[in-house]
Tab-separated table of C-alpha atoms and ligand atoms in Angstrom:
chain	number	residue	atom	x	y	z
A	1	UNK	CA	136.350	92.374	95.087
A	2	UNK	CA	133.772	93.211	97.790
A	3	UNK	CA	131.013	90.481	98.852
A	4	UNK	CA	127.993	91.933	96.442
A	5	UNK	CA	130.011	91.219	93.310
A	6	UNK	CA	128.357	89.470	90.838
A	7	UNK	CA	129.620	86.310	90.090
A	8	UNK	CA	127.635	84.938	87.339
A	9	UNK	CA	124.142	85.305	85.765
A	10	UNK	CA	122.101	82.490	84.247
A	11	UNK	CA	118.724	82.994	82.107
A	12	UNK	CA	116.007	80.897	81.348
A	13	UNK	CA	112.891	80.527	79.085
A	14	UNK	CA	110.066	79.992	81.245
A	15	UNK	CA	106.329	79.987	80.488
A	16	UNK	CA	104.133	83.632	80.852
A	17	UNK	CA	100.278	83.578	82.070
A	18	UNK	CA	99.554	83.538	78.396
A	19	UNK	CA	101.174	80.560	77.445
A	20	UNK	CA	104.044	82.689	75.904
A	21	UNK	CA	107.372	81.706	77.005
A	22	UNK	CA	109.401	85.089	78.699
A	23	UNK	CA	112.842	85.184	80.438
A	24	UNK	CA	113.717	84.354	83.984
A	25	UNK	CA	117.079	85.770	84.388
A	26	UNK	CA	119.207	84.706	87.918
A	27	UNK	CA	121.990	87.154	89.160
A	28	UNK	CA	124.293	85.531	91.645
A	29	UNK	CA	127.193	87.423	94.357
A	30	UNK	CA	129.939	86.293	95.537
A	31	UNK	CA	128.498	85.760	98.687
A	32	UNK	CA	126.295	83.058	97.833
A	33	UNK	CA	122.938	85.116	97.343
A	34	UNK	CA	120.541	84.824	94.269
A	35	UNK	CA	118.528	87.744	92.859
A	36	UNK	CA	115.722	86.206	90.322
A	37	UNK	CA	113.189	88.020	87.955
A	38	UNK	CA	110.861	87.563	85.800
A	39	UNK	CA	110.399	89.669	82.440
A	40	UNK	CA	106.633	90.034	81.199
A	41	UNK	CA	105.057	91.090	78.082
A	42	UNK	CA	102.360	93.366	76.991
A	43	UNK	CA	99.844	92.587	74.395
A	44	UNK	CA	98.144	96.261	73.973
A	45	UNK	CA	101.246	97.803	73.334
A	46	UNK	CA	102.679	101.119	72.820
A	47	UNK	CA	104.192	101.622	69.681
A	48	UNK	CA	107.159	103.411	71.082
A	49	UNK	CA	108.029	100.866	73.702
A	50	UNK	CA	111.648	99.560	73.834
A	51	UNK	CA	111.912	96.564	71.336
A	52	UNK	CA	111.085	92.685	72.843
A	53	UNK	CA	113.145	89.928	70.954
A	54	UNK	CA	111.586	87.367	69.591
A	55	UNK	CA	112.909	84.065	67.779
A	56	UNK	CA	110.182	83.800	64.934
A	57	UNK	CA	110.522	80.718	63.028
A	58	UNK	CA	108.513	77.361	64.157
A	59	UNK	CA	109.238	77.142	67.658
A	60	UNK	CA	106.305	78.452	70.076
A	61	UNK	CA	105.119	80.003	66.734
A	62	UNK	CA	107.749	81.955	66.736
A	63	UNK	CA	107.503	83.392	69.927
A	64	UNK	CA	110.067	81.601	71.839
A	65	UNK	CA	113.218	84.047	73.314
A	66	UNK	CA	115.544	82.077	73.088
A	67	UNK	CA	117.972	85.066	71.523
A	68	UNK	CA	117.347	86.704	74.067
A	69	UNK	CA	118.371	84.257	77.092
A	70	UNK	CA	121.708	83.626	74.930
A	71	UNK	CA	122.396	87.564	74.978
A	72	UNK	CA	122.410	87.559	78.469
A	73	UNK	CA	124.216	84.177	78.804
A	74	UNK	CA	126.857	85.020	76.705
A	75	UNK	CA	126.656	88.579	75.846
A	76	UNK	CA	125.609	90.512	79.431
A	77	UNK	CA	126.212	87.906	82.054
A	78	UNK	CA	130.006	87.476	81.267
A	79	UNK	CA	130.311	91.284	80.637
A	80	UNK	CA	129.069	92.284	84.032
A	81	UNK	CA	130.742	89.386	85.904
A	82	UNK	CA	133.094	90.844	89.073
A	83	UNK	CA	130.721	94.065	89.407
A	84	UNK	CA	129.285	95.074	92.515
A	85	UNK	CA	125.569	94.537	92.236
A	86	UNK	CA	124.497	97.719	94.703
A	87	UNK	CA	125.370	99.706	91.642
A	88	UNK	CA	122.088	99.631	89.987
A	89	UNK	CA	122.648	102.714	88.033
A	90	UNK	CA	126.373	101.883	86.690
A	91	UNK	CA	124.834	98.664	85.495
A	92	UNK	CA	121.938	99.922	83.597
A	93	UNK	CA	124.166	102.285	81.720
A	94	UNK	CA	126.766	100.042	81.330
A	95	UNK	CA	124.175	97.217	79.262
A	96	UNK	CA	121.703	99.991	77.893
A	97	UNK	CA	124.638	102.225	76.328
A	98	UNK	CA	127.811	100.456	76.058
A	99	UNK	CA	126.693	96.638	75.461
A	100	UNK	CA	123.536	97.259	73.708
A	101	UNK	CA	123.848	100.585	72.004
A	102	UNK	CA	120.578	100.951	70.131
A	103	UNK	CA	118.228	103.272	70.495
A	104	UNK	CA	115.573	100.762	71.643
A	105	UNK	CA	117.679	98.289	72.995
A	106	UNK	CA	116.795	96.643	69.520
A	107	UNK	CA	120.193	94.486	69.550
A	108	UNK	CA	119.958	92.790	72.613
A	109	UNK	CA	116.451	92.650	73.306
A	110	UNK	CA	114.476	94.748	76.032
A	111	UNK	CA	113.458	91.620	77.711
A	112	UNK	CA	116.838	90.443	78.304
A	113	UNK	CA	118.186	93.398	79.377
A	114	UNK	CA	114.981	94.692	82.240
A	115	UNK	CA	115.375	90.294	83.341
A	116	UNK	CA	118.839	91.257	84.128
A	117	UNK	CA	118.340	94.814	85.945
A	118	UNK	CA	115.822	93.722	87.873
A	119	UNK	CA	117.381	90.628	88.922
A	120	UNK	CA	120.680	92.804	89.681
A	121	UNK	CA	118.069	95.392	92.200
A	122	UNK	CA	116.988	91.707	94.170
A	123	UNK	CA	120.294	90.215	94.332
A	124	UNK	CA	121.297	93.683	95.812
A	125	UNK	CA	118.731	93.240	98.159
A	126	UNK	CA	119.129	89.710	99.148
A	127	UNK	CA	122.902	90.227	99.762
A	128	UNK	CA	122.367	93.450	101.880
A	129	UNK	CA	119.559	91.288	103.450
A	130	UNK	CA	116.747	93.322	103.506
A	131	UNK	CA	113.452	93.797	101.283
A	132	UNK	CA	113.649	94.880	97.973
A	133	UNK	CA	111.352	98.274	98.452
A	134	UNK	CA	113.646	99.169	101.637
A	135	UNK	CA	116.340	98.823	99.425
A	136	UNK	CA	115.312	100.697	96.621
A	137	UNK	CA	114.346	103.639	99.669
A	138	UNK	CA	115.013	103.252	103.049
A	139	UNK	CA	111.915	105.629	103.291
A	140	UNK	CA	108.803	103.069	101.632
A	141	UNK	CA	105.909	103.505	103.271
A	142	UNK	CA	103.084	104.483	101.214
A	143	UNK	CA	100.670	101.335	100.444
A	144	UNK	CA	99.327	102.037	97.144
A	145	UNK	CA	95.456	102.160	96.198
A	146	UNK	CA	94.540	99.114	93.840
A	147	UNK	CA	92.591	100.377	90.502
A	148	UNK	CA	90.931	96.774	90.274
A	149	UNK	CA	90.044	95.818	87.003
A	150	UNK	CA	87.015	94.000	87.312
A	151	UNK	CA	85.312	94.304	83.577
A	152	UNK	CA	87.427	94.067	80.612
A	153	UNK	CA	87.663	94.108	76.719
A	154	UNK	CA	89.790	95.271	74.017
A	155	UNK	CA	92.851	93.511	73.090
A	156	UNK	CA	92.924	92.006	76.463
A	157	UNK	CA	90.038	89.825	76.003
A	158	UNK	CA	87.625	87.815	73.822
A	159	UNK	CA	83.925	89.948	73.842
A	160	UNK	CA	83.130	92.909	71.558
A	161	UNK	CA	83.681	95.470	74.572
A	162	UNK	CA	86.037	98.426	72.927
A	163	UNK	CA	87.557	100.124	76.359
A	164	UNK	CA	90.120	97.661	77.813
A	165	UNK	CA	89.476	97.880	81.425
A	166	UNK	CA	87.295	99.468	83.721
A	167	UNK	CA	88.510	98.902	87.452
A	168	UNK	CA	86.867	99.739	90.846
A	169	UNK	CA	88.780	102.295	93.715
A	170	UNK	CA	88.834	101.405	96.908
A	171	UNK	CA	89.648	105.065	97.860
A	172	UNK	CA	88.023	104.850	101.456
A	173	UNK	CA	89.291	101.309	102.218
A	174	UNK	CA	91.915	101.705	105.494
A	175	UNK	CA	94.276	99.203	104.170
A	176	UNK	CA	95.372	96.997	101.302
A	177	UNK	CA	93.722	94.386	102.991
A	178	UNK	CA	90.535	96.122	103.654
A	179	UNK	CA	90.275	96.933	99.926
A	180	UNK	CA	90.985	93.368	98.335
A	181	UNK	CA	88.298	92.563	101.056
A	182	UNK	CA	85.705	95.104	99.486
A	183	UNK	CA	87.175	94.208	95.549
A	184	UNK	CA	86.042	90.581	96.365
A	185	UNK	CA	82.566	90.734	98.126
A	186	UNK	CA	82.179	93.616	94.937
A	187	UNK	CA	83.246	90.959	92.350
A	188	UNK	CA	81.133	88.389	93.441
A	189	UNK	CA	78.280	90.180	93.283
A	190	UNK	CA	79.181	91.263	90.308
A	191	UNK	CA	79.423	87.718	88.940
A	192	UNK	CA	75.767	87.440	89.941
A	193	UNK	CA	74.571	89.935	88.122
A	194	UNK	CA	76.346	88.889	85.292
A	195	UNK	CA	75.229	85.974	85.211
A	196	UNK	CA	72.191	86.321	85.256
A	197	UNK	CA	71.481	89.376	82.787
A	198	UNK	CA	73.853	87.024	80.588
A	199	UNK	CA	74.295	83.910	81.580
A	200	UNK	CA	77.654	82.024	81.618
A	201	UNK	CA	79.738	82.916	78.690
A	202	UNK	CA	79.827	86.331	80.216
A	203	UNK	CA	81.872	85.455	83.760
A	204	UNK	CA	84.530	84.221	81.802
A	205	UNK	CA	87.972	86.084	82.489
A	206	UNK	CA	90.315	88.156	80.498
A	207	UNK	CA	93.940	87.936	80.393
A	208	UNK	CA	93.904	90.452	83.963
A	209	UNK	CA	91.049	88.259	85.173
A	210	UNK	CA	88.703	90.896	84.582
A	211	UNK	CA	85.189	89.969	83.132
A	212	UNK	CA	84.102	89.373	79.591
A	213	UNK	CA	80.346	90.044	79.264
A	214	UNK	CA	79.409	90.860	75.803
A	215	UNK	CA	78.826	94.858	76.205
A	216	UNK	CA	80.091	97.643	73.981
A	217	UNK	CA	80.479	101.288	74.581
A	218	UNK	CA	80.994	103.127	77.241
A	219	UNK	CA	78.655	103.243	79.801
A	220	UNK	CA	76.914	99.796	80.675
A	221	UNK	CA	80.250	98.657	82.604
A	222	UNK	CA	80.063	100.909	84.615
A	223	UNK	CA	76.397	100.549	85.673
A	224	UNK	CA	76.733	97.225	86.612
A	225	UNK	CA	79.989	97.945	88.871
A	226	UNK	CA	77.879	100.610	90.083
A	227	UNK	CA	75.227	98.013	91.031
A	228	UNK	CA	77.600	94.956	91.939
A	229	UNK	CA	79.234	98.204	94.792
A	230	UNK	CA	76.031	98.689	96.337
A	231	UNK	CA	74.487	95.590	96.622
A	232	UNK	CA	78.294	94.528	98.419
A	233	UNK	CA	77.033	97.151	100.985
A	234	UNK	CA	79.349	100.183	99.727
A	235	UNK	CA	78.755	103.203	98.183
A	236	UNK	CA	81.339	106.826	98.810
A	237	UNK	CA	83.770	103.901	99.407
A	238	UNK	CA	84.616	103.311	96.038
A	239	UNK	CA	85.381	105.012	93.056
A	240	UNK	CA	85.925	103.935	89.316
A	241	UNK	CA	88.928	104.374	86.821
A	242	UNK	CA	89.224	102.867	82.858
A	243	UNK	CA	91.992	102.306	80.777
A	244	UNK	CA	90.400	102.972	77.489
A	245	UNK	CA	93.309	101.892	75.579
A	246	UNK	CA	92.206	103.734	72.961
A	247	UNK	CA	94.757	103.778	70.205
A	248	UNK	CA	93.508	100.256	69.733
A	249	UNK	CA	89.927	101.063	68.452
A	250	UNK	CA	91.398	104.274	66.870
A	251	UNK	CA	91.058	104.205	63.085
A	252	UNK	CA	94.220	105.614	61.528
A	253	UNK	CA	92.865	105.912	57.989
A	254	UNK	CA	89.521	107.797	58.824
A	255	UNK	CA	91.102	109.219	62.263
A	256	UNK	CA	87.854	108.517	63.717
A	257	UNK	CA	87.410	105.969	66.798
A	258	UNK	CA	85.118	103.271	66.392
A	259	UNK	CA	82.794	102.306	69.641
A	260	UNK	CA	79.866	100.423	69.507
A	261	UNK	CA	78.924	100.666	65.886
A	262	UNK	CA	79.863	104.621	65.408
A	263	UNK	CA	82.636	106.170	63.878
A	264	UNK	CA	83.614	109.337	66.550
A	265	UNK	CA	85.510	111.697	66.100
A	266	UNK	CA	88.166	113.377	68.813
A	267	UNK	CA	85.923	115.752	70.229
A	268	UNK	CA	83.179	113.502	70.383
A	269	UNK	CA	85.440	111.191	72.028
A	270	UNK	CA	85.819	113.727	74.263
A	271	UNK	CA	82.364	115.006	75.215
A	272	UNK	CA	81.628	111.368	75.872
A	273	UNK	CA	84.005	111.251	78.251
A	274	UNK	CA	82.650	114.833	80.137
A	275	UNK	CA	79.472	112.981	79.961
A	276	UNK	CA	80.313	110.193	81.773
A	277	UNK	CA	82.897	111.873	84.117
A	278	UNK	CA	79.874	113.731	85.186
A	279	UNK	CA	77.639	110.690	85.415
A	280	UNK	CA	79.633	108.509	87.437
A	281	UNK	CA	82.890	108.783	90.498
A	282	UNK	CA	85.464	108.132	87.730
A	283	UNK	CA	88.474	109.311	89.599
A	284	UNK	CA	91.026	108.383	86.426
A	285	UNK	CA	91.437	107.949	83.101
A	286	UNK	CA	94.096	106.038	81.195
A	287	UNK	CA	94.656	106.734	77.531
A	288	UNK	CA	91.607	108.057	76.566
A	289	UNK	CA	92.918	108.921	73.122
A	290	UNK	CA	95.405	107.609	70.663
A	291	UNK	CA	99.021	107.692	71.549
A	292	UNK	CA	100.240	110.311	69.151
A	293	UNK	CA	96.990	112.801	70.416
A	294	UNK	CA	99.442	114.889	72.323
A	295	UNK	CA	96.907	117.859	71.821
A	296	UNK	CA	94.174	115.717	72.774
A	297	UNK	CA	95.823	114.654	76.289
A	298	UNK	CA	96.330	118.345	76.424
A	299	UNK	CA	92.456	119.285	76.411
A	300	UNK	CA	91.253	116.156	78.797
A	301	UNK	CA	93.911	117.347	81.705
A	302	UNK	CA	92.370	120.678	81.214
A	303	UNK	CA	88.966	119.749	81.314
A	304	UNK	CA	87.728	116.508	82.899
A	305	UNK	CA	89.501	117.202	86.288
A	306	UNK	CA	90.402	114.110	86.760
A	307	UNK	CA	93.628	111.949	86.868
A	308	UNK	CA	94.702	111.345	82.852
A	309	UNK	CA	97.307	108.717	82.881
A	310	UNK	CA	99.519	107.880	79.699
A	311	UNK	CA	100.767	104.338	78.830
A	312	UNK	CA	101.146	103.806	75.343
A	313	UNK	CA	101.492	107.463	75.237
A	314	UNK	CA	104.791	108.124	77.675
A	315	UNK	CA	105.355	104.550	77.734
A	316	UNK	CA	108.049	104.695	80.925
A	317	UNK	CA	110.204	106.843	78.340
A	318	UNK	CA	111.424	110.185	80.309
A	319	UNK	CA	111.677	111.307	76.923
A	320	UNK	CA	108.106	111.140	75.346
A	321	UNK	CA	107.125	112.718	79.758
A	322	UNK	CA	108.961	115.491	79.240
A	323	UNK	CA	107.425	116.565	76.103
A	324	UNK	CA	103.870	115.728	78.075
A	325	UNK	CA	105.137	117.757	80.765
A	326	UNK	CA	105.957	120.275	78.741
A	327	UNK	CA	102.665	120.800	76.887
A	328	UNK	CA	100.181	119.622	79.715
A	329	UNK	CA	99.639	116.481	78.409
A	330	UNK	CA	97.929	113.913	80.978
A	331	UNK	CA	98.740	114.193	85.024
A	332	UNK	CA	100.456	110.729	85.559
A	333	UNK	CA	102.366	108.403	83.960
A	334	UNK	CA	101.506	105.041	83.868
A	335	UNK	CA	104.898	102.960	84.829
A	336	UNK	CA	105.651	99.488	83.223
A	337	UNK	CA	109.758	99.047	83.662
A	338	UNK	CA	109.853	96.926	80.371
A	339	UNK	CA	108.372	100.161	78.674
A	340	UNK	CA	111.739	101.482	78.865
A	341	UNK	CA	113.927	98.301	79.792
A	342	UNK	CA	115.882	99.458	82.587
A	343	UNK	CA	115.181	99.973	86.510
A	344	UNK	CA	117.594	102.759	86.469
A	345	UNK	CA	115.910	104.581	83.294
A	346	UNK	CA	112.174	103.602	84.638
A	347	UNK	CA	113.282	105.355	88.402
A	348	UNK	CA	113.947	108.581	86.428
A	349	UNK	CA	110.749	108.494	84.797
A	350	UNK	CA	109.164	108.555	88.093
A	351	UNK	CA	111.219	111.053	89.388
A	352	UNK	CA	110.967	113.670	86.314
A	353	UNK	CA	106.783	112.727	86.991
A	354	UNK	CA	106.687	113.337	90.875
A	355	UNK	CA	109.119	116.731	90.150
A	356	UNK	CA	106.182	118.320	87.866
A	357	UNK	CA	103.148	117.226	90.182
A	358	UNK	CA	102.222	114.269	88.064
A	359	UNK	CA	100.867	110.842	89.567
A	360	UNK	CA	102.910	107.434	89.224
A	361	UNK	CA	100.842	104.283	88.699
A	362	UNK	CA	103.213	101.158	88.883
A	363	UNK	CA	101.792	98.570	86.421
A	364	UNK	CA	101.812	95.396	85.320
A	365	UNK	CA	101.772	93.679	82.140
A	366	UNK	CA	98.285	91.735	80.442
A	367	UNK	CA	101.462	88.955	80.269
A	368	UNK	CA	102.491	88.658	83.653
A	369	UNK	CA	103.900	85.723	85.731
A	370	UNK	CA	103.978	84.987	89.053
A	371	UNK	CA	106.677	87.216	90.302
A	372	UNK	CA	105.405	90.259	92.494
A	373	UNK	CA	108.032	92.699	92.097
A	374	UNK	CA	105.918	95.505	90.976
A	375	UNK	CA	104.299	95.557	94.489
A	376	UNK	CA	107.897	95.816	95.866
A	377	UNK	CA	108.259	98.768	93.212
A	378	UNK	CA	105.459	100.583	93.921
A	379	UNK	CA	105.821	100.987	97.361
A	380	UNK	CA	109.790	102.017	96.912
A	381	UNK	CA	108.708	104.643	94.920
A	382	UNK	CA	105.596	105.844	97.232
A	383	UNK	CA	103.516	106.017	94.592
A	384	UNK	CA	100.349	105.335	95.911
A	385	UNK	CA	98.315	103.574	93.421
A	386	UNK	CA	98.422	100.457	91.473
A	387	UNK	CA	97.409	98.597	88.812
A	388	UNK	CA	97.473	94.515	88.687
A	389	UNK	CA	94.209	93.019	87.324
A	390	UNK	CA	91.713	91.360	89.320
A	391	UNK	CA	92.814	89.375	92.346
A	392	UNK	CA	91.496	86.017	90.872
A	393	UNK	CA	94.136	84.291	88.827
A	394	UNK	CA	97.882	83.650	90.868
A	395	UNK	CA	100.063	85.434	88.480
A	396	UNK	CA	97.693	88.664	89.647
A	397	UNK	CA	96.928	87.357	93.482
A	398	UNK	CA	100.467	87.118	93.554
A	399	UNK	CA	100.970	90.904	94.158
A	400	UNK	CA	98.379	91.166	96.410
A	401	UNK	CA	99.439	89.001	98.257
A	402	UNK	CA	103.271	90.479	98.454
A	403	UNK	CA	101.181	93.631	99.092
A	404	UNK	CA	99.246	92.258	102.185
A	405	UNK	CA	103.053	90.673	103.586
A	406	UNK	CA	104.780	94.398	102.712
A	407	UNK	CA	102.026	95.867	104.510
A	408	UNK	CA	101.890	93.652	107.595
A	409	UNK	CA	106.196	94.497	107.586
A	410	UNK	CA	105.472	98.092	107.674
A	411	UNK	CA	102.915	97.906	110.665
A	412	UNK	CA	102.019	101.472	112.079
A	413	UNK	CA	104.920	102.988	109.920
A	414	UNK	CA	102.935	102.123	106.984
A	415	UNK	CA	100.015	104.726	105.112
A	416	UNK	CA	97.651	103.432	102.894
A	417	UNK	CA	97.064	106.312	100.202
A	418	UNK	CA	93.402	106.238	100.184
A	419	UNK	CA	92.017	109.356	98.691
A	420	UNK	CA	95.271	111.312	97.990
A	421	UNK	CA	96.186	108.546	95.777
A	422	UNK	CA	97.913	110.710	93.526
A	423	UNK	CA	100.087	112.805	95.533
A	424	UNK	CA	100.241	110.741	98.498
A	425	UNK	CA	101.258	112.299	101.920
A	426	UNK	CA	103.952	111.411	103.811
A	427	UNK	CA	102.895	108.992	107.213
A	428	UNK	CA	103.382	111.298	110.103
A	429	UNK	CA	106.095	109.615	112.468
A	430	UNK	CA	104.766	107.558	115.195
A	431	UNK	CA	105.597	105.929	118.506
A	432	UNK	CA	105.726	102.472	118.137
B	501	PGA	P1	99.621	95.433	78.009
B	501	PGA	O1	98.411	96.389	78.381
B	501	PGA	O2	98.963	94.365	77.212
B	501	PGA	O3	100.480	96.312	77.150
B	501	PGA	O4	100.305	94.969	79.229
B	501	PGA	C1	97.954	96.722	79.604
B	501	PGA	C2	97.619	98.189	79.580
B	501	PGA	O5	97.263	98.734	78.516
B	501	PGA	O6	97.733	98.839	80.607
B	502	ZN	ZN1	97.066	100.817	79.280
């Protein structure tokens, strides 16, 4: 038995920034170290996302996961007890394939399986005794750009507003800190404005801590970032990005999308889109069209020259990339590792994207807690942009803040991605 065996794992229901309860799953070695991690939970879903157990019945109105913390109490704890934790990817196959079996992980529950492979990659880390992202490669150095989502609708909030988030760039920011420095004097501003072309109802916050003001369609968000940037003192500094979400205010029966009181069909969707690509320093695009619109995705990468990101269209799944890969389907995959359920099976995604010249942006979840793994992820995997709400409520701040501590670790070593957010380049070696 070496030192980083496992010798028993322990989950919990905790509570999410929703009010939903998630797991909290503990892996402990043999030589007294503790990896924790928390799972959280979309709410604007992918339809082809690995399968989240849920208890139904009374309890939490029948979201409680309770099922799930006994599968990896009894089930994948005592199967995986005496195993060396460095072997991330032996793991992940072993409870993905052997315990679970399923094609979705369906039997024992996505969320307790990801709680228990990512708690496996920090115990690893904690009894090797360094930082998670050095861990996961010895070579992190690439500080990612924040897409800031700083006005937000759709599923993730309570106004009328169809597109889900629309987030500021701090391309020409020097650092992490530097742009969470320019997001906030932007957001207050914005708040002004806001406030006073709506009064207070409207600087309420959505689940990302994003605002709510009662808008709809496509443009007026944007005009008041625009606005909110310049009266903050910046201009060239930042760009803009949405997350249009769109199979969410996609009408299945008429196949027509419905935004601000019309009924559009794809390639109006899509001239929209030209129009406003043209209009304003929108730099990326997420889901722009249903998730099943492969031929859609196909005509956008062609034609807006911009970064086209798919979530609930690749949903982490190297499967559903490589068929985008294949046809030209979006230029980045949007990376959520309870998409797919396993760190192991989330790492390939990334690796099958950054083979074909696509872009990796590490996400979180509208469900989130205060764990900040993601920013440890994200700068393993040098992937140069991120995506985790506005920096206003702690279950968001929190990887901000793990970003501002990863990049003070780094020092000179460190790169912020700034404008070649997408394929970042590597930080030329230095003399310390
Ligand atoms: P989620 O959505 O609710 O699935 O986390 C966020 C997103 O669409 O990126
Ligand atoms: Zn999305």
């Amino acid at each position: 038995m070496t030192t980083a065996s496992i010798k028993y794992v322990k989950a919990r229901e905790i509570i999410d920034s929703r009010g939903y309860p998630t797991v909290q799953v503990d892996v402990h070695t043999e030589n007294g170290v503790m990896g924790r991690a928390d799972v959280p939970c979309g709410r604007s879903t992918g339809t082809h996302e690995a399968t989240e157990l849920r208890d139904g019945g009374e309890r939490y109105a029948g979201w409680g996961v309770l099922r799930a913390v006994d599968n990896v109490n009894d089930v994948i704890g005592p199967a995986i007890i005496g195993k060396d934790v460095t072997k991330q990817r032996e793991l992940d196959q072993f409870m993905a394939y052997e315990l679970d079996g399923s094609e979705n992980k369906s039997r024992l529950g996505a969320n307790a399986i990801v709680g228990v492979s990512l708690a496996i990659s920090r115990a690893a880390a904690a009894a090797l005794g360094i930082p998670l992202y050095k861990y996961i490669n010895a070579n992190a150095h690439v500080l990612p750009v924040p897409m800031i989502n700083l006005i937000g609708g759709g599923k993730l909030g309570s106004s009328d507003l169809e597109i889900q988030e629309y987030h500021i760039v701090p391309l020409g920011a020097n650092s992490v800190r530097h742009a969470l420095q320019m997001a906030t004097e932007i957001n207050l501003r914005l708040r002004d404005l806001l406030l006073k072309k709506y009064g207070k109802p409207a600087v309420n916050v959505g689940d990302e801590g994003g605002f709510m003001p009662p808008m709809k369609g496509l443009r007026e968000p944007l005009e008041f970032l625009v606005k909110a940037v310049e009266q903050a003192g910046y201009g060239r500094e930042i760009a803009y990005s949405l997350d249009c979400a769109a199979t969410h205010f996609y009408d299945q029966e008429t196949g027509k999308y419905r935004l601000a009181g019309e009924e559009l069909a794809q390639q109006d969707m899509i001239a929209r889109y030209k129009a406003l690509v043209k209009d304003f320093p929108i730099v990326s695009m997420e889901d722009p069209l249903h998730e099943e619109d492969w031929e859609g995705f196909c005509q956008m990468t062609a034609e807006l020259g911009i970064q086209i990101v798919g979530d609930d269209l690749f949903v982490t799944n190297p499967k559903r990339l490589k068929k985008g890969i294949e046809l030209g389907a979006g230029n980045a995959l949007l990376w959520k590792v309870n998409q797919i359920g396993t760190l192991t099976e989330a790492l390939d995604a990334a690796d099958l994207a950054f083979r074909n010249g696509y872009g990796v942006q590490v996400s979180e979840r509208s469900g989130e807690t205060e764990d900040p793994i993601i920013s440890d992820m994200v700068v393993a995997l040098n992937a140069g942009q991120i995506k985790t709400g506005a920096p206003v409520r702690g279950e968001r701040t929190s990887k901000y803040n793990r970003l501002l501590v990863i990049e003070e670790e780094r020092g000179r070593q460190g790169r912020y991605a700034g404008r070649n957010f997408r394929q970042p380049i590597g930080q030329p070696l230095v003399v310390q």
